[in-house]
Amino acid sequence: MSLVRRLKYLLPSYRREEERDMQEELMALAEMAEPGELGNLTRVAEEGRAAWNWTLLEQLYRDAQYAFRTLRRNPGFTATAVLSLALGIGANTAIFSLVDALMLRWLPVRDPQSLVQVKMGTSKSDFAGDTFSYAIVNALAEERTIFEGVCGFSGAEFTVGLAGSLNRVPGAWVTGSFYETLGLNPALGRLLTSEDDQPGAAPAAVISDGYWSRQYARSAEVIGQMISIHGVAVPIVGVSPAGFTGANVGSPADITVAVAALPILQPVDEPLLGRGIYWLRVLARPRPGLSVQQATAHLAAVWPQIAERAVSPAWPAAQRKEMKETPLMLVPGGTGYTFLRAIFQKPLMVLLGVTGLVLLIACANVASLLLARATARRREISVRLAIGAGRGRIIRQLLTESTLLASIGAVLGVGVAWITARLLLGTLLSGGQFRGRLVQFDLTPNWRVLAFTSAVALATGILFGLAPALQATALGGANTLQEDARGARSRSRLLSSLVSLQVALSLMLLIGAGLFVRTLQNLQNVDPGFRREGVLLVDVDGRREGYTDERLLALYKDVLERVRRLPGVTSASIASHTPLSGSTWSEAAVPKGQVLPEKDNAIFVAAGPQFFSTMQTRRIAGREFSERDDGEVRVAIVNAAYAARHFPGRSPIGEHLTATVAKPAGDLEIVGVVADVAAGALRRPPHPTVYVPFFQQAPRSAALEIRASGSLAHVAEEFRKELQPTFPSNPLEVRALSDQVEQTLVQERLMANLAGGFGVLGLLLACAGLYGLLAYSVVRRTKEIGIRVALGARPQVVQWMVARGALRLIGIGVLLGLPAAWAASRWVRSMLFGLTETDPRIIAAAVVLLGAGGLIAAYLPAQRAARVEPMTALRHD
């Protein structure tokens, strides 16, 4: 039979026509033939169908039709099973969507698989990192024997527009070969080239396709228009191709400018072009025919010469030597760079495992439903087996039903995942490290997500459908009709095993949820060394307004005085940076007379008068800074950790420090000791810290700390009205210190909320499975219960019989779940704080909660069993 006719036979209309012709032909032959000459007409028809089409596909099609009709006739069962699977598959798909967007998705560039990212050193090297200076990037780009192209890039935020209508637009600084290396063509105009990245070149901007659409309605006249960036008119020379928003994954760049334009657009940041500032990440494309290993070997040979001419000559000789000896590495770069990977890679992997457990519980739950339903369908199955249907044929039919259930659940799960993934992303991006950054991910399901969902649906359909199918067909046709006691006991054991498995998996989820919830609580209860409530923070930078270094101090003093006069402000101060803001300043500082170390050994903070009283940091000894510390006498305040390390057993008040904070290194007199403050993270122990007077150090940028009474929102609004005119090119953002502290716990809050939610979901599914088994058991034992009642058994005895069965299943599940939970929780040990993975209180609480849920699930079946009427039970079939 021709291939075309086989394909046409898959069409219902064509198939009906062929069937009608075949039946007419067979009837005509039967009339002409002698009795019995043609044999079984049904078999002849089946042989004809086998010759016309792909029999397996036809049978699968009919199985699917039958399965659909069967599920439609049982809406309660179908809805329960589909909902369980939709939640399990949806949770897995949501987490995988984030994993895909964060770690697996290729950049929309030419041949992204061949791109590499250049990194420096190993984890044990002092120079380990993934950023390079502008000079090093240019030197690497000159190595044409190794690389076809090399480019550097860094995320940025540009202030766009005129005074009074300023907007912050995300963008990027890039080297001239950025677009050439990535192999991109413009959607309009031209892209940046090496000529745009030469010293003295006129600034030029390339905008993204999305920005072109939003701001310019995709007008072709945008080319040549001027856009005001930091108050400088810059021509738009091109539009990048649709879909490309930069090499910083998740951080879209709507405006891209060459690095060489930095002194013109942001003069205060011109030092970034120096050889000692590392801020550009590097993507490269090795020459065709050169493997990554070969390119790495060639790079190792030329790196000492590159370092010799590109490393800052101001560095000490030992540091320059170490830099030259630090190897460079080439790692896959086709997925771009994002700082989010280092933060959320492990949490997302843990959550993927957690949702996998939820899916297993849902599968076990549905398998229990299918097994109980197969018992109700035993007569149908036995009849089909008795009239000659093969066991494999019946198993395939039952697996088709389970796979159809999983497929419907997967379709609904994609919708659940679409909503859940966006909620998860919102939680992920609520952290302080994202303040001031626009972070976006395309969570639209792509082929990887759909393939993952399809694979999960197929696997779960087979997983929860195979055991019930095998069990339902195990006895054969005649034996199934008789259904001996062995078959009933076998089904009961399998059902019990599935429920115990659900209990074990649920216990693992509850223990994990308890560990993460307790970790979050422990971190929230950590004393950060200051009082977070009632404080507003504002970052200000007078350099961007054109103030010289000499005028900055006067500006900041004036701002501080004006803030203190605002209604509702009880105290205010100024500092170089605030705790838990993500900013760090380190210097070398030792007691006078000791040799300064080559590496920084202390955290430094420049703080103004009333800083400690505004932050309500406890003063242990001495005094805090005042206005008289603006003079030539250099003073310092140290924290308890610094005093304990360098002045053990004695008061440091009056002692002197030698610190590199002064150029050249000079003496600082210690005038106070304050309590330790969580500077970088609540998890880390306090680091030795030295505070110096803000107006002696004259930092170029500053953070204002404002303690207010009453409504913080009202004080924030008054602040903006008073001070925004002073900073016309820098929109002021007012934030609460309490929010800044809470935002450092985004990872812990994510794990606590999601693990807790999935733990509750797992518990509900396990309890539903337990309830279903007990209800099924009560129905099957109705006659036995009736006899017990007729012989005088009291209702309490019958209830205890059902409850005892529930406790037995829970006990088996706990015995299975405890070692599994212990093995799994060791993987998350590094994510915990203030407790161990074997915390007895967490384990005990999980077991008690599981036991209570199980007894609640047993209540209704126990009540139903206690109300069984003996005469009704004896007539029960």
JSON list of N, CA and C in Angstrom, two decimals, residues 579-638:
[
{"chain": "A", "resi": 579, "resn": "PRO", "atom": "N", "xyz": [25.27, 50.19, 56.44]},
{"chain": "A", "resi": 579, "resn": "PRO", "atom": "CA", "xyz": [25.38, 48.74, 56.60]},
{"chain": "A", "resi": 579, "resn": "PRO", "atom": "C", "xyz": [24.42, 47.99, 55.68]},
{"chain": "A", "resi": 580, "resn": "LEU", "atom": "N", "xyz": [24.89, 46.86, 55.18]},
{"chain": "A", "resi": 580, "resn": "LEU", "atom": "CA", "xyz": [24.09, 45.94, 54.37]},
{"chain": "A", "resi": 580, "resn": "LEU", "atom": "C", "xyz": [23.62, 46.58, 53.07]},
{"chain": "A", "resi": 581, "resn": "SER", "atom": "N", "xyz": [24.35, 47.59, 52.60]},
{"chain": "A", "resi": 581, "resn": "SER", "atom": "CA", "xyz": [24.00, 48.24, 51.34]},
{"chain": "A", "resi": 581, "resn": "SER", "atom": "C", "xyz": [24.69, 47.59, 50.15]},
{"chain": "A", "resi": 582, "resn": "GLY", "atom": "N", "xyz": [25.64, 46.71, 50.40]},
{"chain": "A", "resi": 582, "resn": "GLY", "atom": "CA", "xyz": [26.41, 46.11, 49.33]},
{"chain": "A", "resi": 582, "resn": "GLY", "atom": "C", "xyz": [27.70, 46.84, 49.03]},
{"chain": "A", "resi": 583, "resn": "SER", "atom": "N", "xyz": [27.90, 48.03, 49.61]},
{"chain": "A", "resi": 583, "resn": "SER", "atom": "CA", "xyz": [29.14, 48.80, 49.41]},
{"chain": "A", "resi": 583, "resn": "SER", "atom": "C", "xyz": [30.16, 48.44, 50.48]},
{"chain": "A", "resi": 584, "resn": "THR", "atom": "N", "xyz": [31.43, 48.38, 50.09]},
{"chain": "A", "resi": 584, "resn": "THR", "atom": "CA", "xyz": [32.50, 48.04, 51.02]},
{"chain": "A", "resi": 584, "resn": "THR", "atom": "C", "xyz": [33.71, 48.92, 50.74]},
{"chain": "A", "resi": 585, "resn": "TRP", "atom": "N", "xyz": [34.38, 49.34, 51.80]},
{"chain": "A", "resi": 585, "resn": "TRP", "atom": "CA", "xyz": [35.61, 50.13, 51.70]},
{"chain": "A", "resi": 585, "resn": "TRP", "atom": "C", "xyz": [36.59, 49.50, 52.68]},
{"chain": "A", "resi": 586, "resn": "SER", "atom": "N", "xyz": [37.71, 49.06, 52.18]},
{"chain": "A", "resi": 586, "resn": "SER", "atom": "CA", "xyz": [38.70, 48.41, 53.05]},
{"chain": "A", "resi": 586, "resn": "SER", "atom": "C", "xyz": [40.05, 49.13, 52.95]},
{"chain": "A", "resi": 587, "resn": "GLU", "atom": "N", "xyz": [40.77, 49.11, 54.05]},
{"chain": "A", "resi": 587, "resn": "GLU", "atom": "CA", "xyz": [42.11, 49.69, 54.13]},
{"chain": "A", "resi": 587, "resn": "GLU", "atom": "C", "xyz": [42.93, 48.84, 55.10]},
{"chain": "A", "resi": 588, "resn": "ALA", "atom": "N", "xyz": [44.22, 49.12, 55.12]},
{"chain": "A", "resi": 588, "resn": "ALA", "atom": "CA", "xyz": [45.10, 48.49, 56.11]},
{"chain": "A", "resi": 588, "resn": "ALA", "atom": "C", "xyz": [45.22, 49.42, 57.31]},
{"chain": "A", "resi": 589, "resn": "ALA", "atom": "N", "xyz": [45.05, 48.85, 58.52]},
{"chain": "A", "resi": 589, "resn": "ALA", "atom": "CA", "xyz": [45.13, 49.66, 59.75]},
{"chain": "A", "resi": 589, "resn": "ALA", "atom": "C", "xyz": [45.62, 48.76, 60.88]},
{"chain": "A", "resi": 590, "resn": "VAL", "atom": "N", "xyz": [46.72, 49.19, 61.55]},
{"chain": "A", "resi": 590, "resn": "VAL", "atom": "CA", "xyz": [47.28, 48.42, 62.67]},
{"chain": "A", "resi": 590, "resn": "VAL", "atom": "C", "xyz": [47.67, 49.41, 63.78]},
{"chain": "A", "resi": 591, "resn": "PRO", "atom": "N", "xyz": [47.82, 48.92, 65.02]},
{"chain": "A", "resi": 591, "resn": "PRO", "atom": "CA", "xyz": [48.31, 49.79, 66.10]},
{"chain": "A", "resi": 591, "resn": "PRO", "atom": "C", "xyz": [49.66, 50.41, 65.73]},
{"chain": "A", "resi": 592, "resn": "LYS", "atom": "N", "xyz": [49.82, 51.65, 66.14]},
{"chain": "A", "resi": 592, "resn": "LYS", "atom": "CA", "xyz": [51.05, 52.36, 65.81]},
{"chain": "A", "resi": 592, "resn": "LYS", "atom": "C", "xyz": [52.26, 51.57, 66.28]},
{"chain": "A", "resi": 593, "resn": "GLY", "atom": "N", "xyz": [53.27, 51.50, 65.43]},
{"chain": "A", "resi": 593, "resn": "GLY", "atom": "CA", "xyz": [54.47, 50.74, 65.73]},
{"chain": "A", "resi": 593, "resn": "GLY", "atom": "C", "xyz": [54.53, 49.41, 65.02]},
{"chain": "A", "resi": 594, "resn": "GLN", "atom": "N", "xyz": [53.40, 48.90, 64.58]},
{"chain": "A", "resi": 594, "resn": "GLN", "atom": "CA", "xyz": [53.39, 47.64, 63.85]},
{"chain": "A", "resi": 594, "resn": "GLN", "atom": "C", "xyz": [53.53, 47.92, 62.35]},
{"chain": "A", "resi": 595, "resn": "VAL", "atom": "N", "xyz": [53.99, 46.90, 61.62]},
{"chain": "A", "resi": 595, "resn": "VAL", "atom": "CA", "xyz": [54.20, 47.04, 60.18]},
{"chain": "A", "resi": 595, "resn": "VAL", "atom": "C", "xyz": [52.86, 46.88, 59.47]},
{"chain": "A", "resi": 596, "resn": "LEU", "atom": "N", "xyz": [52.57, 47.78, 58.56]},
{"chain": "A", "resi": 596, "resn": "LEU", "atom": "CA", "xyz": [51.33, 47.68, 57.80]},
{"chain": "A", "resi": 596, "resn": "LEU", "atom": "C", "xyz": [51.35, 46.45, 56.91]},
{"chain": "A", "resi": 597, "resn": "PRO", "atom": "N", "xyz": [50.27, 45.66, 56.90]},
{"chain": "A", "resi": 597, "resn": "PRO", "atom": "CA", "xyz": [50.22, 44.48, 56.02]},
{"chain": "A", "resi": 597, "resn": "PRO", "atom": "C", "xyz": [50.06, 44.90, 54.57]},
{"chain": "A", "resi": 598, "resn": "GLU", "atom": "N", "xyz": [50.45, 44.00, 53.65]},
{"chain": "A", "resi": 598, "resn": "GLU", "atom": "CA", "xyz": [50.32, 44.31, 52.24]},
{"chain": "A", "resi": 598, "resn": "GLU", "atom": "C", "xyz": [48.86, 44.33, 51.81]},
{"chain": "A", "resi": 599, "resn": "LYS", "atom": "N", "xyz": [48.02, 43.56, 52.51]},
{"chain": "A", "resi": 599, "resn": "LYS", "atom": "CA", "xyz": [46.61, 43.48, 52.15]},
{"chain": "A", "resi": 599, "resn": "LYS", "atom": "C", "xyz": [45.77, 44.20, 53.20]},
{"chain": "A", "resi": 600, "resn": "ASP", "atom": "N", "xyz": [44.63, 44.71, 52.75]},
{"chain": "A", "resi": 600, "resn": "ASP", "atom": "CA", "xyz": [43.72, 45.39, 53.68]},
{"chain": "A", "resi": 600, "resn": "ASP", "atom": "C", "xyz": [43.24, 44.42, 54.75]},
{"chain": "A", "resi": 601, "resn": "ASN", "atom": "N", "xyz": [43.16, 44.92, 55.97]},
{"chain": "A", "resi": 601, "resn": "ASN", "atom": "CA", "xyz": [42.74, 44.06, 57.08]},
{"chain": "A", "resi": 601, "resn": "ASN", "atom": "C", "xyz": [41.59, 44.64, 57.88]},
{"chain": "A", "resi": 602, "resn": "ALA", "atom": "N", "xyz": [40.99, 45.74, 57.43]},
{"chain": "A", "resi": 602, "resn": "ALA", "atom": "CA", "xyz": [39.90, 46.35, 58.18]},
{"chain": "A", "resi": 602, "resn": "ALA", "atom": "C", "xyz": [38.91, 47.00, 57.23]},
{"chain": "A", "resi": 603, "resn": "ILE", "atom": "N", "xyz": [37.63, 46.97, 57.65]},
{"chain": "A", "resi": 603, "resn": "ILE", "atom": "CA", "xyz": [36.58, 47.70, 56.95]},
{"chain": "A", "resi": 603, "resn": "ILE", "atom": "C", "xyz": [36.59, 49.14, 57.45]},
{"chain": "A", "resi": 604, "resn": "PHE", "atom": "N", "xyz": [36.47, 50.10, 56.53]},
{"chain": "A", "resi": 604, "resn": "PHE", "atom": "CA", "xyz": [36.45, 51.51, 56.91]},
{"chain": "A", "resi": 604, "resn": "PHE", "atom": "C", "xyz": [35.09, 52.11, 56.53]},
{"chain": "A", "resi": 605, "resn": "VAL", "atom": "N", "xyz": [34.64, 53.02, 57.39]},
{"chain": "A", "resi": 605, "resn": "VAL", "atom": "CA", "xyz": [33.42, 53.78, 57.14]},
{"chain": "A", "resi": 605, "resn": "VAL", "atom": "C", "xyz": [33.69, 55.22, 57.52]},
{"chain": "A", "resi": 606, "resn": "ALA", "atom": "N", "xyz": [33.39, 56.14, 56.61]},
{"chain": "A", "resi": 606, "resn": "ALA", "atom": "CA", "xyz": [33.48, 57.56, 56.94]},
{"chain": "A", "resi": 606, "resn": "ALA", "atom": "C", "xyz": [32.11, 57.99, 57.44]},
{"chain": "A", "resi": 607, "resn": "ALA", "atom": "N", "xyz": [32.06, 58.42, 58.72]},
{"chain": "A", "resi": 607, "resn": "ALA", "atom": "CA", "xyz": [30.78, 58.74, 59.37]},
{"chain": "A", "resi": 607, "resn": "ALA", "atom": "C", "xyz": [30.79, 60.17, 59.88]},
{"chain": "A", "resi": 608, "resn": "GLY", "atom": "N", "xyz": [29.65, 60.83, 59.76]},
{"chain": "A", "resi": 608, "resn": "GLY", "atom": "CA", "xyz": [29.52, 62.20, 60.24]},
{"chain": "A", "resi": 608, "resn": "GLY", "atom": "C", "xyz": [29.07, 62.28, 61.68]},
{"chain": "A", "resi": 609, "resn": "PRO", "atom": "N", "xyz": [28.96, 63.46, 62.23]},
{"chain": "A", "resi": 609, "resn": "PRO", "atom": "CA", "xyz": [28.45, 63.64, 63.59]},
{"chain": "A", "resi": 609, "resn": "PRO", "atom": "C", "xyz": [27.04, 63.05, 63.72]},
{"chain": "A", "resi": 610, "resn": "GLN", "atom": "N", "xyz": [26.74, 62.51, 64.88]},
{"chain": "A", "resi": 610, "resn": "GLN", "atom": "CA", "xyz": [25.46, 61.90, 65.23]},
{"chain": "A", "resi": 610, "resn": "GLN", "atom": "C", "xyz": [25.18, 60.61, 64.45]},
{"chain": "A", "resi": 611, "resn": "PHE", "atom": "N", "xyz": [26.19, 60.05, 63.81]},
{"chain": "A", "resi": 611, "resn": "PHE", "atom": "CA", "xyz": [25.95, 58.83, 63.02]},
{"chain": "A", "resi": 611, "resn": "PHE", "atom": "C", "xyz": [25.50, 57.69, 63.93]},
{"chain": "A", "resi": 612, "resn": "PHE", "atom": "N", "xyz": [26.21, 57.46, 65.03]},
{"chain": "A", "resi": 612, "resn": "PHE", "atom": "CA", "xyz": [25.89, 56.32, 65.89]},
{"chain": "A", "resi": 612, "resn": "PHE", "atom": "C", "xyz": [24.57, 56.55, 66.65]},
{"chain": "A", "resi": 613, "resn": "SER", "atom": "N", "xyz": [24.28, 57.79, 67.01]},
{"chain": "A", "resi": 613, "resn": "SER", "atom": "CA", "xyz": [23.02, 58.04, 67.69]},
{"chain": "A", "resi": 613, "resn": "SER", "atom": "C", "xyz": [21.85, 57.93, 66.71]},
{"chain": "A", "resi": 614, "resn": "THR", "atom": "N", "xyz": [22.05, 58.34, 65.46]},
{"chain": "A", "resi": 614, "resn": "THR", "atom": "CA", "xyz": [21.00, 58.19, 64.46]},
{"chain": "A", "resi": 614, "resn": "THR", "atom": "C", "xyz": [20.74, 56.71, 64.17]},
{"chain": "A", "resi": 615, "resn": "MET", "atom": "N", "xyz": [21.80, 55.93, 64.01]},
{"chain": "A", "resi": 615, "resn": "MET", "atom": "CA", "xyz": [21.66, 54.50, 63.76]},
{"chain": "A", "resi": 615, "resn": "MET", "atom": "C", "xyz": [21.35, 53.73, 65.04]},
{"chain": "A", "resi": 616, "resn": "GLN", "atom": "N", "xyz": [21.49, 54.40, 66.18]},
{"chain": "A", "resi": 616, "resn": "GLN", "atom": "CA", "xyz": [21.31, 53.80, 67.51]},
{"chain": "A", "resi": 616, "resn": "GLN", "atom": "C", "xyz": [22.21, 52.57, 67.67]},
{"chain": "A", "resi": 617, "resn": "THR", "atom": "N", "xyz": [23.48, 52.76, 67.31]},
{"chain": "A", "resi": 617, "resn": "THR", "atom": "CA", "xyz": [24.53, 51.78, 67.56]},
{"chain": "A", "resi": 617, "resn": "THR", "atom": "C", "xyz": [25.10, 52.04, 68.95]},
{"chain": "A", "resi": 618, "resn": "ARG", "atom": "N", "xyz": [25.19, 51.02, 69.75]},
{"chain": "A", "resi": 618, "resn": "ARG", "atom": "CA", "xyz": [25.61, 51.18, 71.15]},
{"chain": "A", "resi": 618, "resn": "ARG", "atom": "C", "xyz": [27.07, 51.61, 71.23]},
{"chain": "A", "resi": 619, "resn": "ARG", "atom": "N", "xyz": [27.32, 52.66, 72.03]},
{"chain": "A", "resi": 619, "resn": "ARG", "atom": "CA", "xyz": [28.69, 53.11, 72.26]},
{"chain": "A", "resi": 619, "resn": "ARG", "atom": "C", "xyz": [29.21, 52.41, 73.51]},
{"chain": "A", "resi": 620, "resn": "ILE", "atom": "N", "xyz": [30.34, 51.71, 73.37]},
{"chain": "A", "resi": 620, "resn": "ILE", "atom": "CA", "xyz": [30.90, 50.94, 74.48]},
{"chain": "A", "resi": 620, "resn": "ILE", "atom": "C", "xyz": [31.81, 51.80, 75.34]},
{"chain": "A", "resi": 621, "resn": "ALA", "atom": "N", "xyz": [32.61, 52.62, 74.71]},
{"chain": "A", "resi": 621, "resn": "ALA", "atom": "CA", "xyz": [33.54, 53.48, 75.45]},
{"chain": "A", "resi": 621, "resn": "ALA", "atom": "C", "xyz": [33.85, 54.70, 74.60]},
{"chain": "A", "resi": 622, "resn": "GLY", "atom": "N", "xyz": [34.30, 55.77, 75.28]},
{"chain": "A", "resi": 622, "resn": "GLY", "atom": "CA", "xyz": [34.70, 56.98, 74.58]},
{"chain": "A", "resi": 622, "resn": "GLY", "atom": "C", "xyz": [33.50, 57.77, 74.07]},
{"chain": "A", "resi": 623, "resn": "ARG", "atom": "N", "xyz": [33.70, 58.43, 72.95]},
{"chain": "A", "resi": 623, "resn": "ARG", "atom": "CA", "xyz": [32.69, 59.32, 72.39]},
{"chain": "A", "resi": 623, "resn": "ARG", "atom": "C", "xyz": [32.48, 59.03, 70.92]},
{"chain": "A", "resi": 624, "resn": "GLU", "atom": "N", "xyz": [31.46, 59.70, 70.34]},
{"chain": "A", "resi": 624, "resn": "GLU", "atom": "CA", "xyz": [31.30, 59.60, 68.90]},
{"chain": "A", "resi": 624, "resn": "GLU", "atom": "C", "xyz": [31.80, 60.89, 68.25]},
{"chain": "A", "resi": 625, "resn": "PHE", "atom": "N", "xyz": [31.74, 60.96, 66.95]},
{"chain": "A", "resi": 625, "resn": "PHE", "atom": "CA", "xyz": [32.28, 62.10, 66.24]},
{"chain": "A", "resi": 625, "resn": "PHE", "atom": "C", "xyz": [31.40, 63.34, 66.47]},
{"chain": "A", "resi": 626, "resn": "SER", "atom": "N", "xyz": [32.06, 64.51, 66.39]},
{"chain": "A", "resi": 626, "resn": "SER", "atom": "CA", "xyz": [31.36, 65.78, 66.51]},
{"chain": "A", "resi": 626, "resn": "SER", "atom": "C", "xyz": [31.91, 66.74, 65.47]},
{"chain": "A", "resi": 627, "resn": "GLU", "atom": "N", "xyz": [31.33, 67.95, 65.42]},
{"chain": "A", "resi": 627, "resn": "GLU", "atom": "CA", "xyz": [31.76, 68.93, 64.43]},
{"chain": "A", "resi": 627, "resn": "GLU", "atom": "C", "xyz": [33.22, 69.33, 64.61]},
{"chain": "A", "resi": 628, "resn": "ARG", "atom": "N", "xyz": [33.75, 69.24, 65.83]},
{"chain": "A", "resi": 628, "resn": "ARG", "atom": "CA", "xyz": [35.15, 69.66, 66.02]},
{"chain": "A", "resi": 628, "resn": "ARG", "atom": "C", "xyz": [36.14, 68.67, 65.43]},
{"chain": "A", "resi": 629, "resn": "ASP", "atom": "N", "xyz": [35.66, 67.49, 65.00]},
{"chain": "A", "resi": 629, "resn": "ASP", "atom": "CA", "xyz": [36.57, 66.51, 64.38]},
{"chain": "A", "resi": 629, "resn": "ASP", "atom": "C", "xyz": [36.82, 66.81, 62.91]},
{"chain": "A", "resi": 630, "resn": "ASP", "atom": "N", "xyz": [36.32, 67.97, 62.43]},
{"chain": "A", "resi": 630, "resn": "ASP", "atom": "CA", "xyz": [36.60, 68.34, 61.05]},
{"chain": "A", "resi": 630, "resn": "ASP", "atom": "C", "xyz": [37.99, 68.94, 60.89]},
{"chain": "A", "resi": 631, "resn": "GLY", "atom": "N", "xyz": [38.67, 69.16, 62.00]},
{"chain": "A", "resi": 631, "resn": "GLY", "atom": "CA", "xyz": [39.98, 69.84, 61.94]},
{"chain": "A", "resi": 631, "resn": "GLY", "atom": "C", "xyz": [41.10, 68.91, 61.53]},
{"chain": "A", "resi": 632, "resn": "GLU", "atom": "N", "xyz": [42.32, 69.34, 61.87]},
{"chain": "A", "resi": 632, "resn": "GLU", "atom": "CA", "xyz": [43.50, 68.61, 61.43]},
{"chain": "A", "resi": 632, "resn": "GLU", "atom": "C", "xyz": [43.82, 67.40, 62.31]},
{"chain": "A", "resi": 633, "resn": "VAL", "atom": "N", "xyz": [43.31, 67.37, 63.53]},
{"chain": "A", "resi": 633, "resn": "VAL", "atom": "CA", "xyz": [43.57, 66.23, 64.41]},
{"chain": "A", "resi": 633, "resn": "VAL", "atom": "C", "xyz": [42.77, 65.04, 63.87]},
{"chain": "A", "resi": 634, "resn": "ARG", "atom": "N", "xyz": [43.50, 63.98, 63.51]},
{"chain": "A", "resi": 634, "resn": "ARG", "atom": "CA", "xyz": [42.86, 62.83, 62.88]},
{"chain": "A", "resi": 634, "resn": "ARG", "atom": "C", "xyz": [42.49, 61.82, 63.96]},
{"chain": "A", "resi": 635, "resn": "VAL", "atom": "N", "xyz": [41.22, 61.46, 64.00]},
{"chain": "A", "resi": 635, "resn": "VAL", "atom": "CA", "xyz": [40.72, 60.57, 65.03]},
{"chain": "A", "resi": 635, "resn": "VAL", "atom": "C", "xyz": [40.00, 59.40, 64.37]},
{"chain": "A", "resi": 636, "resn": "ALA", "atom": "N", "xyz": [39.69, 58.40, 65.18]},
{"chain": "A", "resi": 636, "resn": "ALA", "atom": "CA", "xyz": [38.99, 57.21, 64.68]},
{"chain": "A", "resi": 636, "resn": "ALA", "atom": "C", "xyz": [38.19, 56.58, 65.81]},
{"chain": "A", "resi": 637, "resn": "ILE", "atom": "N", "xyz": [37.18, 55.84, 65.44]},
{"chain": "A", "resi": 637, "resn": "ILE", "atom": "CA", "xyz": [36.41, 55.01, 66.35]},
{"chain": "A", "resi": 637, "resn": "ILE", "atom": "C", "xyz": [36.47, 53.59, 65.82]},
{"chain": "A", "resi": 638, "resn": "VAL", "atom": "N", "xyz": [36.70, 52.63, 66.68]},
{"chain": "A", "resi": 638, "resn": "VAL", "atom": "CA", "xyz": [36.81, 51.23, 66.25]},
{"chain": "A", "resi": 638, "resn": "VAL", "atom": "C", "xyz": [35.64, 50.44, 66.82]}
]
